[in-house]
PDB file of C-alpha atoms and ligand atoms in Angstrom:
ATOM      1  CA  UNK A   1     242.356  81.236  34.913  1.00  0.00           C
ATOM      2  CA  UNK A   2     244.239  78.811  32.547  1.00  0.00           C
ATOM      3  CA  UNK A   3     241.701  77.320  30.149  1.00  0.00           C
ATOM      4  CA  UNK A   4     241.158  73.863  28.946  1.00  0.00           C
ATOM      5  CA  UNK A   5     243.125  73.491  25.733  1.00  0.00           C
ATOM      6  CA  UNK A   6     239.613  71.495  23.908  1.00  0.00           C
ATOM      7  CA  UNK A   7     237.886  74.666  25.060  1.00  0.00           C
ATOM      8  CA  UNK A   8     240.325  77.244  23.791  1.00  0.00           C
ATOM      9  CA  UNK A   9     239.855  75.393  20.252  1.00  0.00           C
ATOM     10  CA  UNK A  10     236.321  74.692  20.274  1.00  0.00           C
ATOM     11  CA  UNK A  11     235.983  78.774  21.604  1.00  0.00           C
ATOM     12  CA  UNK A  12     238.156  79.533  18.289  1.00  0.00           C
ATOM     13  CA  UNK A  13     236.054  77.740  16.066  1.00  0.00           C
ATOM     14  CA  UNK A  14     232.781  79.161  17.136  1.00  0.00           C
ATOM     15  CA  UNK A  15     234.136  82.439  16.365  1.00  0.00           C
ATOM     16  CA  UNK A  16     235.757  81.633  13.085  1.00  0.00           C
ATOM     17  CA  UNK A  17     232.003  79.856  12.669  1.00  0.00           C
ATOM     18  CA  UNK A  18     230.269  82.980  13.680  1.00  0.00           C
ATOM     19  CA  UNK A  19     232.450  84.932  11.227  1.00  0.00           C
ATOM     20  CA  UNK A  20     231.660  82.729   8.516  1.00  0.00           C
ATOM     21  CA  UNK A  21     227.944  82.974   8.893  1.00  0.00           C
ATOM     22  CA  UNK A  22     228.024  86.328   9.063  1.00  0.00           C
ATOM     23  CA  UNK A  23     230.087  86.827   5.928  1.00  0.00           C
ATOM     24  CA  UNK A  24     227.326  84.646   4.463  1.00  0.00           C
ATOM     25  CA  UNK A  25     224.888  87.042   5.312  1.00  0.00           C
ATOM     26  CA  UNK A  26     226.492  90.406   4.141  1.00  0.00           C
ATOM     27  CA  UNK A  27     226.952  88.504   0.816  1.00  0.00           C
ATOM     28  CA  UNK A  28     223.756  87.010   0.191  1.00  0.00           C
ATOM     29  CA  UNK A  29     221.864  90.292   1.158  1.00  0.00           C
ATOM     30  CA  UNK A  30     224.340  92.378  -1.117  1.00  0.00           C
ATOM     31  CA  UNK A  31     223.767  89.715  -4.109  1.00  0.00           C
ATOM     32  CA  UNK A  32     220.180  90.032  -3.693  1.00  0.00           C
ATOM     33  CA  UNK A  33     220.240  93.938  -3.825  1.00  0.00           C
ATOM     34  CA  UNK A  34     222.497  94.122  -6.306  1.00  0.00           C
ATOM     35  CA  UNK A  35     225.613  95.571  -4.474  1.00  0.00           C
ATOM     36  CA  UNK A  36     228.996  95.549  -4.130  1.00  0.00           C
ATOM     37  CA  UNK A  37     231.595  96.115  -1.501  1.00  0.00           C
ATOM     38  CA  UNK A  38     235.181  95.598  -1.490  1.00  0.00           C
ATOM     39  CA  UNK A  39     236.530  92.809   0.063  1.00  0.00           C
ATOM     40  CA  UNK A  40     238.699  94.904   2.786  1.00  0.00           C
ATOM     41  CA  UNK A  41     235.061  96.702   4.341  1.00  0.00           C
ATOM     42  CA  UNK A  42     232.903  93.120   3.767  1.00  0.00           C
ATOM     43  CA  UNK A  43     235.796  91.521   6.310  1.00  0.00           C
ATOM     44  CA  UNK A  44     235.590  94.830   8.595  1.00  0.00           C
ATOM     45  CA  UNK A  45     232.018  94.277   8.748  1.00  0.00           C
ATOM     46  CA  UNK A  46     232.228  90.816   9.630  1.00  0.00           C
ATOM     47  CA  UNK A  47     234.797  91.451  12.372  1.00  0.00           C
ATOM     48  CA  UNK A  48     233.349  94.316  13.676  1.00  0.00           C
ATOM     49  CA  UNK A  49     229.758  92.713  14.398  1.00  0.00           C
ATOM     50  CA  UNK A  50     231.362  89.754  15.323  1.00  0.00           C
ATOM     51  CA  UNK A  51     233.335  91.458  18.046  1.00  0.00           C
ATOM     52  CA  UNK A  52     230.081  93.058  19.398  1.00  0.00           C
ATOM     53  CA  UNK A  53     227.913  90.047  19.263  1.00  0.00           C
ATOM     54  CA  UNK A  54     230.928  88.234  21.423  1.00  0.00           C
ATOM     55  CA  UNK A  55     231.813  91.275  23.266  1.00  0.00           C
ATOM     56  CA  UNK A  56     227.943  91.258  24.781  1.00  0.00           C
ATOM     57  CA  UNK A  57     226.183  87.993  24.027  1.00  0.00           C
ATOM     58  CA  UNK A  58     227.254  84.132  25.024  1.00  0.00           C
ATOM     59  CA  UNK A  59     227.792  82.697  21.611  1.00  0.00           C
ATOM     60  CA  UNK A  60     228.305  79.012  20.934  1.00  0.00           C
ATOM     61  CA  UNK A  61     227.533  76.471  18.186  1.00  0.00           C
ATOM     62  CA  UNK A  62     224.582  74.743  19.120  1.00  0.00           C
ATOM     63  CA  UNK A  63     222.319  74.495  15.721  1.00  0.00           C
ATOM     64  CA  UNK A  64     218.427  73.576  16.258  1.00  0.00           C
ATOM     65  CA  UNK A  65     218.427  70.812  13.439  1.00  0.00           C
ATOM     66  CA  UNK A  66     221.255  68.987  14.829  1.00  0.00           C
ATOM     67  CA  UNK A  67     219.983  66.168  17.866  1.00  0.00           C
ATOM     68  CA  UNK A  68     221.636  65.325  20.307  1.00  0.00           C
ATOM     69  CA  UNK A  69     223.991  62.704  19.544  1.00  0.00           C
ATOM     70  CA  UNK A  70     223.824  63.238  15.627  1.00  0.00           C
ATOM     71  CA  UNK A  71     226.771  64.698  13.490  1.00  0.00           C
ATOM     72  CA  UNK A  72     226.557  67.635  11.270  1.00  0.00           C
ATOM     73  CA  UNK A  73     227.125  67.374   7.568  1.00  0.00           C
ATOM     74  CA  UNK A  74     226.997  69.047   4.390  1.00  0.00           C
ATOM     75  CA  UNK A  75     227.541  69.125   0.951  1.00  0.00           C
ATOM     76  CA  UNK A  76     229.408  71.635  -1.240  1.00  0.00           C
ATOM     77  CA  UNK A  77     229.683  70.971  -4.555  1.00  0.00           C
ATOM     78  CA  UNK A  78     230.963  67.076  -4.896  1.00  0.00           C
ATOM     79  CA  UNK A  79     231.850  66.700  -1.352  1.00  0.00           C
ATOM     80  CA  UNK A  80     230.464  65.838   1.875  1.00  0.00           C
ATOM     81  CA  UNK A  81     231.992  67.356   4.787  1.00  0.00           C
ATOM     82  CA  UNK A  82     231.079  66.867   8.603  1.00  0.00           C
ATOM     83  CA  UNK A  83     231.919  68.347  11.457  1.00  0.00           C
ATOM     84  CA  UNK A  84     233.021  67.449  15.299  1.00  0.00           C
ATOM     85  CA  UNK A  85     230.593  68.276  17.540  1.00  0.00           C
ATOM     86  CA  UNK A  86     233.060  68.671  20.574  1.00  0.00           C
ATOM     87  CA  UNK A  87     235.827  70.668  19.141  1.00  0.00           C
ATOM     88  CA  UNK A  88     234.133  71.599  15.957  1.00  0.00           C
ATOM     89  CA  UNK A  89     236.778  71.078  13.456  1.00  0.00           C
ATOM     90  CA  UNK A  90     235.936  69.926  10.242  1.00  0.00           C
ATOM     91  CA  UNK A  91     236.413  66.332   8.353  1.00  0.00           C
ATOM     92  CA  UNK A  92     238.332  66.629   5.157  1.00  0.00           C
ATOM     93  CA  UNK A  93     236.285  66.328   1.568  1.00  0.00           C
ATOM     94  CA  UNK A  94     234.961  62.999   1.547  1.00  0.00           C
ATOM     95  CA  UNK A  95     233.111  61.823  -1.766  1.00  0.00           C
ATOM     96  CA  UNK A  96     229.930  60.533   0.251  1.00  0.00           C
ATOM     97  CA  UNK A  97     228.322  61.599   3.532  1.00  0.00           C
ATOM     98  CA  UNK A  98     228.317  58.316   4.831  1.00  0.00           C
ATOM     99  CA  UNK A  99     232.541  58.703   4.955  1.00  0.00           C
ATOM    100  CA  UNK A 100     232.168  62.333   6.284  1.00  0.00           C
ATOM    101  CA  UNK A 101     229.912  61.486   8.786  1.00  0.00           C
ATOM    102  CA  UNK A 102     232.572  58.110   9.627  1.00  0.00           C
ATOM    103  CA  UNK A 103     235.434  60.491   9.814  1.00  0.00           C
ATOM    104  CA  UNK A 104     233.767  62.539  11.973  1.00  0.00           C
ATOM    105  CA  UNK A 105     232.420  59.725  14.773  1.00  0.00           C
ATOM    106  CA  UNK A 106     235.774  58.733  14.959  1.00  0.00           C
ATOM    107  CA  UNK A 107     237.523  61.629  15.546  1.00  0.00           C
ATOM    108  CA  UNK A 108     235.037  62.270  18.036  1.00  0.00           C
ATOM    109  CA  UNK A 109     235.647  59.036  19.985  1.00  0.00           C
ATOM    110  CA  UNK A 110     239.214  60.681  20.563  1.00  0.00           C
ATOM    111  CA  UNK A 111     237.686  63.159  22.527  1.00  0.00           C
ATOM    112  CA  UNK A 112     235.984  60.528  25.202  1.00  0.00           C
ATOM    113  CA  UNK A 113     239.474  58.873  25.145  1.00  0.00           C
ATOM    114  CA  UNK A 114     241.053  62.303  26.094  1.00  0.00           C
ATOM    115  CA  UNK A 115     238.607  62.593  29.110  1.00  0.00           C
ATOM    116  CA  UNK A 116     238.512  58.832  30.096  1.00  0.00           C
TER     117      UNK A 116
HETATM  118 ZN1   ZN B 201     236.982  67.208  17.566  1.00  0.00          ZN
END
């Protein structure tokens, strides 16, 4: 079965996503206990319960407090960022969220192009 290309991306993003969150997790908990791991077993972790939640569950992006229609962004540090919700890259650091968001919508609009 040959996949869509937009698919194959957005499927490699949600795990790189899912990785992410997960290596959140494992160091937020450690923090708040205290703990340390090296670097090497935090990653194992993460890739290990990342391949079991994929090998067994449908995963996809699809978080609550985003509506339909609206674009995802975020600040870290001095910089907005936003994301695509189709193929779920990323805009670049933008110094307001207005310009993230922007960035964002119109790289999106590519998308319907690609399709129309
Ligand atoms: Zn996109």
């Amino acid at each position: 079965m040959t996949r869509d290309p937009q698919e194959s991306l957005r499927a490699q993003r949600v795990v790189e996503l899912l990785e992410h969150n997960i290596r959140t997790e494992i160091d937020v908990q450690l923090g708040m206990a205290g703990r340390d791991l090296p670097d090497d077993l935090r990653m194992n972790l993460v890739q290990g319960i990342s391949a079991e939640i994929l090998y067994a569950f449908e995963v996809d992006w699809d978080p609550k407090w985003v509506k339909a229609g609206e674009i995802h962004a975020w600040q870290v540090d001095d910089s907005w960022y936003a994301r695509c919700g189709v193929c779920l890259l990323d805009s670049p650091a933008s110094p307001t969220r207005d310009q993230a968001t922007r960035w964002a919508t119109t790289h999106q609009l590519r998308h319907e192009d690609e399709y129309s």
